[in-house]
CSV table of C-alpha atoms in Angstrom, one decimal:
chain,number,residue,atom,x,y,z
A,1,MET,CA,81.9,193.2,76.5
A,2,ARG,CA,84.2,195.7,73.7
A,3,THR,CA,82.6,198.8,73.0
A,4,LEU,CA,83.2,201.7,70.6
A,5,ILE,CA,82.3,205.3,71.0
A,6,VAL,CA,82.3,207.4,68.1
A,7,CYS,CA,81.9,211.5,69.4
A,8,ASN,CA,82.8,214.2,67.2
A,9,ASP,CA,84.9,216.2,69.1
A,10,PRO,CA,88.0,214.5,70.6
A,11,ALA,CA,86.5,213.5,74.2
A,12,PHE,CA,90.3,212.9,75.6
A,13,PRO,CA,91.1,215.4,78.2
A,14,PRO,CA,87.3,216.4,78.9
A,15,VAL,CA,86.8,220.0,78.7
A,16,SER,CA,83.0,220.1,78.1
A,17,GLY,CA,79.7,218.7,78.8
A,18,ALA,CA,79.7,216.6,75.9
A,19,ASP,CA,83.6,215.6,76.3
A,20,LEU,CA,83.1,214.7,80.0
A,21,ARG,CA,79.9,212.6,79.3
A,22,ASN,CA,81.0,210.4,75.9
A,23,TYR,CA,85.0,210.3,78.6
A,24,ARG,CA,82.4,209.5,81.2
A,25,ASN,CA,80.4,206.5,79.2
A,26,ALA,CA,84.0,205.2,78.2
A,27,GLU,CA,85.2,204.9,81.9
A,28,LEU,CA,82.3,202.7,82.5
A,29,ALA,CA,82.0,200.5,79.8
A,30,ALA,CA,86.0,199.4,80.4
A,31,GLU,CA,84.4,198.0,83.7
A,32,TYR,CA,82.8,195.3,81.0
A,33,GLY,CA,85.8,195.3,78.9
A,34,PRO,CA,88.7,197.0,76.3
A,35,VAL,CA,87.0,200.5,74.7
A,36,CYS,CA,88.0,202.7,71.8
A,37,LEU,CA,87.1,206.3,71.7
A,38,VAL,CA,87.1,207.7,68.6
A,39,SER,CA,86.6,211.3,67.5
A,40,VAL,CA,85.6,212.6,63.9
A,41,ARG,CA,87.9,215.3,64.3
A,42,PRO,CA,91.7,215.1,64.8
A,43,GLN,CA,93.2,214.6,68.3
A,44,ALA,CA,94.2,217.1,70.4
A,45,ASP,CA,97.0,215.5,72.5
A,46,PRO,CA,97.0,211.8,72.3
A,47,SER,CA,99.5,211.0,74.5
A,48,LYS,CA,97.9,212.2,78.0
A,49,PRO,CA,97.9,209.1,79.8
A,50,LEU,CA,93.9,207.5,80.0
A,51,ALA,CA,92.2,205.1,82.1
A,52,PRO,CA,92.8,201.4,81.9
A,53,ARG,CA,91.4,199.8,79.1
A,54,ILE,CA,90.7,202.4,77.0
A,55,HIS,CA,92.4,203.8,73.8
A,56,THR,CA,91.4,206.6,71.9
A,57,ALA,CA,91.7,207.0,67.9
A,58,ALA,CA,90.8,209.8,65.3
A,59,LEU,CA,89.4,209.5,61.8
A,60,ALA,CA,90.9,212.6,60.8
A,61,ILE,CA,94.3,213.9,60.7
A,62,GLU,CA,95.5,217.7,61.2
A,63,GLY,CA,96.1,219.3,57.8
A,64,GLU,CA,95.2,216.4,55.8
A,65,ALA,CA,93.8,217.3,52.2
A,66,ARG,CA,90.0,218.0,51.9
A,67,THR,CA,88.0,214.7,50.8
A,68,SER,CA,84.3,214.2,49.8
A,69,SER,CA,81.8,213.8,52.5
A,70,ILE,CA,79.8,210.7,52.8
A,71,GLY,CA,75.7,211.1,51.0
A,72,TRP,CA,75.0,214.0,48.6
A,73,TRP,CA,72.5,215.7,51.4
A,74,ARG,CA,73.0,216.7,54.8
A,75,GLY,CA,70.2,217.8,56.8
A,76,ALA,CA,71.0,220.9,59.1
A,77,GLY,CA,72.1,219.5,62.6
A,78,GLU,CA,74.5,216.9,60.9
A,79,ASN,CA,78.3,217.1,60.8
A,80,ARG,CA,79.9,217.1,58.2
A,81,ILE,CA,81.7,213.2,57.6
A,82,SER,CA,84.5,212.7,55.0
A,83,ARG,CA,84.8,209.6,52.9
A,84,SER,CA,88.2,209.1,54.5
A,85,ALA,CA,87.3,209.2,58.2
A,86,LEU,CA,83.9,206.5,57.1
A,87,THR,CA,86.8,204.2,55.4
A,88,ARG,CA,89.1,204.6,58.2
A,89,LEU,CA,86.4,203.8,60.7
A,90,GLU,CA,85.5,201.0,58.9
A,91,ALA,CA,88.9,199.6,59.1
A,92,LEU,CA,89.0,200.0,62.8
A,93,VAL,CA,85.3,198.1,63.5
A,94,GLN,CA,87.1,195.6,61.2
A,95,THR,CA,90.1,195.5,63.7
A,96,PHE,CA,88.9,196.4,67.4
A,97,ARG,CA,85.6,193.8,66.9
A,98,PRO,CA,82.9,195.7,69.4
A,99,ASP,CA,80.3,194.1,71.3
A,100,SER,CA,78.5,197.6,71.1
A,101,ILE,CA,79.1,200.7,69.3
A,102,VAL,CA,77.6,203.7,70.7
A,103,VAL,CA,77.1,207.2,68.7
A,104,GLU,CA,76.8,210.2,70.0
A,105,GLY,CA,73.9,212.2,68.7
A,106,ILE,CA,71.9,212.9,65.5
A,107,ALA,CA,75.1,215.0,63.9
A,108,LEU,CA,76.3,211.6,63.4
A,109,PHE,CA,73.3,210.2,61.8
A,110,LYS,CA,75.7,209.6,58.7
A,111,LEU,CA,77.2,207.1,60.3
A,112,LEU,CA,74.3,204.9,61.5
A,113,ARG,CA,73.5,202.9,58.6
A,114,PRO,CA,77.4,202.1,57.9
A,115,LEU,CA,78.0,200.7,61.0
A,116,ARG,CA,74.6,198.9,61.3
A,117,PRO,CA,76.0,195.8,60.5
A,118,LEU,CA,79.1,195.8,61.9
A,119,ALA,CA,78.5,195.6,65.9
A,120,SER,CA,75.6,193.1,67.4
A,121,GLN,CA,74.6,196.4,69.7
A,122,LEU,CA,74.0,199.9,68.0
A,123,ILE,CA,73.2,202.7,70.6
A,124,LEU,CA,72.3,206.2,70.3
A,125,ASP,CA,73.3,208.6,72.8
A,126,MET,CA,71.5,211.7,72.8
A,127,HIS,CA,73.2,214.3,74.8
A,128,ASN,CA,69.5,216.5,74.2
A,129,VAL,CA,66.9,216.0,71.6
A,130,GLU,CA,67.7,218.5,68.8
A,131,SER,CA,64.7,219.2,67.3
A,132,ASP,CA,63.2,220.1,70.6
A,133,LEU,CA,66.5,222.9,70.9
A,134,ALA,CA,66.1,223.8,67.8
A,135,GLY,CA,62.4,224.5,68.4
A,136,GLN,CA,63.8,226.2,70.8
A,137,LEU,CA,65.9,228.7,69.5
A,138,GLN,CA,63.1,229.4,67.0
A,139,ARG,CA,60.7,230.5,69.1
A,140,ASN,CA,63.7,233.0,70.4
A,141,ALA,CA,64.5,234.2,67.3
A,142,TRP,CA,68.1,233.0,66.8
A,143,GLY,CA,68.5,233.1,62.7
A,144,PRO,CA,66.1,232.1,60.0
A,145,ALA,CA,68.2,228.4,59.5
A,146,ALA,CA,65.9,227.7,63.1
A,147,ILE,CA,62.7,228.2,61.8
A,148,THR,CA,63.2,225.0,59.4
A,149,ALA,CA,65.8,223.0,61.1
A,150,ALA,CA,63.3,221.6,63.9
A,151,SER,CA,60.9,219.9,61.2
A,152,GLY,CA,63.9,218.2,59.6
A,153,LEU,CA,65.8,217.2,62.6
A,154,ARG,CA,62.3,215.4,63.8
A,155,ARG,CA,62.6,213.6,60.5
A,156,LEU,CA,66.1,212.4,61.4
A,157,GLU,CA,65.3,211.3,64.5
A,158,ARG,CA,62.5,209.4,63.5
A,159,LYS,CA,65.1,207.4,61.0
A,160,ALA,CA,67.7,207.0,63.8
A,161,LEU,CA,65.3,205.5,66.2
A,162,SER,CA,64.7,202.5,63.5
A,163,ILE,CA,67.9,201.7,62.7
A,164,VAL,CA,69.8,201.6,66.2
A,165,ASP,CA,68.8,199.1,68.4
A,166,ARG,CA,68.5,201.3,71.9
A,167,VAL,CA,68.9,204.8,73.0
A,168,TRP,CA,70.2,206.9,75.5
A,169,VAL,CA,69.3,210.2,76.5
A,170,CYS,CA,69.9,212.3,79.9
A,171,SER,CA,66.8,212.4,81.6
A,172,GLY,CA,62.8,211.1,81.8
A,173,GLN,CA,61.7,214.7,80.1
A,174,ASP,CA,63.8,214.3,76.7
A,175,ARG,CA,62.6,210.1,76.9
A,176,GLU,CA,59.1,211.6,77.0
A,177,LYS,CA,59.9,214.1,73.9
A,178,LEU,CA,61.3,211.3,72.2
A,179,ASN,CA,58.8,208.8,72.8
A,180,ALA,CA,56.2,211.2,71.9
A,181,LEU,CA,58.5,212.0,68.8
A,182,ALA,CA,58.4,208.3,67.5
A,183,GLN,CA,55.7,206.0,69.6
A,184,HIS,CA,57.8,203.1,67.6
A,185,GLY,CA,61.2,202.5,67.8
A,186,ALA,CA,64.3,201.4,69.5
A,187,PRO,CA,63.8,201.3,73.5
A,188,ILE,CA,64.8,204.4,74.8
A,189,ASP,CA,66.6,204.4,78.7
A,190,VAL,CA,67.8,207.3,80.8
A,191,VAL,CA,71.6,207.4,81.2
A,192,PRO,CA,71.9,210.7,83.2
A,193,ASN,CA,74.9,212.7,83.5
A,194,GLY,CA,76.9,212.2,86.9
A,195,ILE,CA,79.0,214.1,88.7
A,196,PRO,CA,82.5,214.5,86.1
A,197,ARG,CA,85.8,213.3,87.5
A,198,ALA,CA,83.7,212.6,90.7
A,199,GLU,CA,87.0,210.8,92.1
A,200,ASP,CA,88.7,213.8,91.6
A,201,ILE,CA,86.1,215.6,94.1
A,202,PRO,CA,85.6,215.2,98.2
A,203,SER,CA,82.8,213.3,99.0
A,204,VAL,CA,82.9,215.6,102.4
A,205,LEU,CA,81.9,219.3,101.7
A,206,PRO,CA,84.7,221.3,101.1
A,207,ALA,CA,85.8,224.6,103.1
A,208,GLN,CA,83.9,227.5,101.8
A,209,THR,CA,86.6,229.3,99.8
A,210,THR,CA,88.1,233.2,101.0
A,211,THR,CA,86.8,236.5,99.4
A,212,ALA,CA,90.2,237.6,99.1
A,213,ASN,CA,90.3,237.5,95.0
A,214,GLY,CA,86.6,239.5,95.4
A,215,PHE,CA,83.3,238.2,96.8
A,216,PRO,CA,80.9,236.4,95.5
A,217,VAL,CA,83.3,234.8,92.6
A,218,ILE,CA,80.7,233.6,89.9
A,219,LEU,CA,81.8,231.2,87.5
A,220,PHE,CA,80.1,230.0,84.4
A,221,VAL,CA,81.7,226.8,82.2
A,222,GLY,CA,80.3,226.1,79.4
A,223,HIS,CA,81.4,225.7,75.6
A,224,LEU,CA,81.9,228.5,74.4
A,225,GLY,CA,81.0,228.5,70.9
A,226,TYR,CA,77.0,226.8,71.5
A,227,GLU,CA,74.5,229.5,70.6
A,228,PRO,CA,72.8,228.9,74.3
A,229,ASN,CA,76.2,229.5,76.2
A,230,ILE,CA,76.9,232.2,74.3
A,231,ASP,CA,73.6,234.0,75.1
A,232,ALA,CA,73.8,233.3,78.9
A,233,ALA,CA,77.8,234.0,79.0
A,234,MET,CA,76.0,237.9,77.9
A,235,ARG,CA,73.3,238.0,80.0
A,236,LEU,CA,76.0,236.9,83.0
A,237,ALA,CA,78.4,240.0,81.9
A,238,GLY,CA,76.0,242.7,80.2
A,239,THR,CA,73.3,242.9,82.7
A,240,ILE,CA,73.2,240.2,85.6
A,241,LEU,CA,77.3,240.7,87.4
A,242,PRO,CA,76.5,245.1,87.1
A,243,GLY,CA,73.6,244.6,89.0
A,244,ILE,CA,74.9,242.3,91.3
A,245,ARG,CA,78.3,244.8,91.6
A,246,LYS,CA,75.9,247.7,92.5
A,247,ALA,CA,75.3,245.7,96.1
A,248,LEU,CA,78.1,243.9,96.4
A,249,PRO,CA,80.8,246.0,94.0
A,250,ASP,CA,83.4,243.4,94.5
A,251,ALA,CA,81.6,241.1,92.7
A,252,ARG,CA,83.9,238.9,90.2
A,253,LEU,CA,82.3,236.9,87.1
A,254,ILE,CA,85.1,234.1,85.6
A,255,ILE,CA,83.9,232.6,82.3
A,256,ALA,CA,85.6,229.8,80.9
A,257,GLY,CA,85.4,227.6,78.4
A,258,ARG,CA,86.5,226.3,74.8
A,259,SER,CA,86.3,228.2,71.4
A,260,PRO,CA,84.6,231.4,72.8
A,261,GLN,CA,83.3,233.0,69.7
A,262,PRO,CA,84.5,237.4,69.4
A,263,LYS,CA,81.3,238.6,71.1
A,264,VAL,CA,82.0,236.6,74.2
A,265,GLU,CA,85.8,237.6,73.9
A,266,ALA,CA,84.4,241.1,73.9
A,267,LEU,CA,83.4,240.3,77.6
A,268,SER,CA,86.5,240.5,79.1
A,269,GLU,CA,86.9,243.9,78.7
A,270,LEU,CA,84.1,244.5,80.7
A,271,PRO,CA,84.6,245.5,84.5
A,272,GLY,CA,84.9,242.9,87.2
A,273,VAL,CA,84.5,240.0,83.7
A,274,THR,CA,87.4,237.3,83.4
A,275,LEU,CA,87.7,234.6,80.5
A,276,VAL,CA,89.2,231.5,81.0
A,277,GLU,CA,89.7,230.1,77.2
A,278,SER,CA,90.1,225.8,76.8
A,279,PRO,CA,90.7,225.6,80.7
A,280,GLY,CA,93.0,222.8,81.0
A,281,ASP,CA,92.0,221.9,84.5
A,282,LEU,CA,88.5,223.1,86.0
A,283,THR,CA,89.5,222.5,89.9
A,284,PRO,CA,91.0,225.8,91.1
A,285,LEU,CA,88.2,227.4,89.5
A,286,LEU,CA,86.0,225.5,91.0
A,287,GLN,CA,87.5,226.1,94.4
A,288,SER,CA,87.4,229.7,93.7
A,289,ALA,CA,83.7,230.2,93.5
A,290,HIS,CA,81.3,231.5,95.8
A,291,LEU,CA,78.3,231.4,93.0
A,292,THR,CA,77.3,229.6,89.6
A,293,ILE,CA,75.2,231.6,87.9
A,294,VAL,CA,73.7,229.9,84.9
A,295,PRO,CA,70.9,232.3,82.6
A,296,LEU,CA,70.3,229.4,80.0
A,297,SER,CA,67.0,230.4,78.0
A,298,SER,CA,67.0,227.6,75.2
A,299,GLY,CA,69.3,224.0,75.6
A,300,GLY,CA,68.4,220.1,76.1
A,301,GLY,CA,70.0,217.4,77.7
A,302,THR,CA,71.2,217.8,81.4
A,303,ARG,CA,74.4,220.0,82.5
A,304,ILE,CA,76.9,219.2,83.6
A,305,LYS,CA,78.5,221.2,84.8
A,306,LEU,CA,75.8,222.2,87.1
A,307,LEU,CA,76.3,219.0,89.0
A,308,GLU,CA,80.0,219.0,88.6
A,309,ALA,CA,79.3,222.8,90.1
A,310,MET,CA,77.3,221.4,93.2
A,311,ALA,CA,79.7,218.6,93.9
A,312,TRP,CA,82.6,221.2,94.8
A,313,GLY,CA,79.7,222.6,97.2
A,314,VAL,CA,79.2,225.8,95.1
A,315,PRO,CA,75.6,226.9,95.6
A,316,VAL,CA,73.5,227.1,91.8
A,317,ILE,CA,71.1,230.0,90.9
A,318,ALA,CA,69.8,229.0,87.5
A,319,THR,CA,66.8,229.8,85.3
A,320,PRO,CA,64.3,226.5,85.6
A,321,LEU,CA,65.3,225.5,81.8
A,322,ALA,CA,68.9,225.3,82.7
A,323,ALA,CA,67.8,222.8,85.7
A,324,GLU,CA,65.9,220.6,83.9
A,325,GLY,CA,65.5,216.8,84.6
A,326,LEU,CA,67.5,217.3,87.5
A,327,ASP,CA,64.5,217.4,90.2
A,328,LEU,CA,66.4,219.7,92.3
A,329,ILE,CA,64.2,221.6,94.3
A,330,ASP,CA,63.8,224.9,94.1
A,331,GLY,CA,64.7,227.4,97.1
A,332,ASP,CA,66.6,224.0,98.8
A,333,GLU,CA,68.6,222.6,96.8
A,334,VAL,CA,68.4,225.1,94.0
A,335,LEU,CA,67.6,228.7,93.6
A,336,LEU,CA,65.4,229.4,90.3
A,337,SER,CA,64.5,232.2,88.3
A,338,GLU,CA,63.5,232.6,85.2
A,339,SER,CA,64.3,236.6,84.6
A,340,ASP,CA,67.7,238.3,84.9
A,341,LYS,CA,66.2,241.0,87.3
A,342,GLY,CA,65.3,237.4,90.0
A,343,LEU,CA,68.6,236.0,89.2
A,344,THR,CA,70.0,239.1,90.0
A,345,GLN,CA,68.1,239.5,93.3
A,346,ALA,CA,68.3,235.6,94.0
A,347,ALA,CA,72.3,236.2,94.1
A,348,ILE,CA,72.4,239.4,96.3
A,349,ALA,CA,70.2,237.8,98.7
A,350,LEU,CA,71.9,234.3,98.8
A,351,CYS,CA,75.6,236.9,99.6
A,352,ARG,CA,74.0,239.0,101.9
A,353,ASP,CA,73.1,236.0,104.4
A,354,ARG,CA,76.2,233.7,104.9
A,355,ASP,CA,74.4,231.2,107.1
A,356,ARG,CA,71.8,230.9,104.2
A,357,LEU,CA,74.9,230.5,101.6
A,358,ALA,CA,76.7,227.5,103.9
A,359,ARG,CA,73.4,225.6,104.2
A,360,GLN,CA,72.7,226.0,100.2
A,361,ARG,CA,76.2,224.8,100.0
A,362,MET,CA,75.3,221.8,102.1
A,363,ARG,CA,72.1,221.0,100.5
A,364,ALA,CA,73.9,221.3,97.0
A,365,HIS,CA,76.5,218.9,97.9
A,366,GLU,CA,74.3,216.6,99.1
A,367,ALA,CA,71.7,216.3,96.5
A,368,VAL,CA,74.1,215.7,94.1
A,369,TRP,CA,76.3,212.9,95.4
A,370,ALA,CA,73.2,211.2,96.5
A,371,ARG,CA,71.3,211.0,93.0
A,372,PHE,CA,74.1,211.9,90.1
A,373,GLY,CA,77.4,210.0,92.1
A,374,PRO,CA,79.0,207.1,90.5
A,375,GLU,CA,77.1,204.3,91.5
A,376,ALA,CA,74.0,206.2,89.8
A,377,ILE,CA,75.3,206.3,87.1
A,378,ARG,CA,76.9,202.8,87.0
A,379,ASN,CA,73.3,201.5,87.6
A,380,ALA,CA,72.0,203.3,84.5
A,381,MET,CA,74.7,202.5,82.1
A,382,ARG,CA,74.4,198.6,82.7
A,383,ARG,CA,70.8,199.7,82.2
A,384,GLY,CA,72.0,201.3,78.8
A,385,PHE,CA,73.6,198.7,77.6
A,386,GLY,CA,70.9,195.9,78.1
A,387,LEU,CA,72.6,193.9,81.2
A,388,ASP,CA,69.7,194.6,83.6
A,389,ASP,CA,66.6,194.3,81.6
A,390,THR,CA,64.9,192.8,84.4
A,391,ALA,CA,65.6,195.8,86.1
A,392,ARG,CA,63.5,198.1,83.0
């Protein structure tokens, strides 16, 4: 089986949650045959080694002249795709001849109709239900664009479901949202986000990190140009960390991710805050972290970085939305609170009780490996490709 995966940003080397999902999809698809992982935007470093049977390509070249885009109209939430990019994609499809084409998200909607006749199976991988996310942003009053975005995205999602053969979502909750939105359309498969780079993480619980560089070291990882993550980073640095430092003066916060907006960059000037832009390897950050706190007030899909932290034995303190779709047990596998005050108090209480902290590390580690380990995701991916429809 030959698979072409189309994403907006280069998925290799994977850094953000979207990259991690796209590259994980490519690795699992490569178990069935060759994979071409193609990005609309230019590749960062095409020379880096890839997994076997995966090769990458880009539909744009850094510094080339801008050309006209596809379509005379582009709705909210859609990315600009140039005509030259579409021409390169069509040529690539003719050469690669995929059996299945996987398109990343509704932002690449303009590619669905051109790709429809070029493969026997067209799959839309929805990292988020974007109309639901836009509705959350509207309720949180994040800009006038959110007011009209939700209805436009709902129309776009309905159209997309009528074009593609299958849809992948991250959780059962997202499948319910899409089923309510479009009761007639493509089958919707839950292909969860799994533990990223699982092969590089010890399956046995790692030893607790030392306190030589402060305690607790709190880690937050995410795309720092994404509005929900920006808001979360600002809450962490501006409210939650200062509250923790009143009780635990050596507490530190590390914010890591790509494309930080200026207001995120400014957070590094606050006491105890460090910004790590576009980390090449997250392993040292995860090995040095005592906690991860995820104060999301909007967002969709499931948080891959949360799974990665738990796989390393880093306890997670989060808002219920941040853990949505993962079915984690509050007070046992994760600690949840809606408010900054509640998140702050949960962090202080956990760090003051070292036995409880050790239990939390163990429960987080056990839960994520059992439910989101490689074999569980491999089985979901097989169903997502329609290779095991008897199990649906």
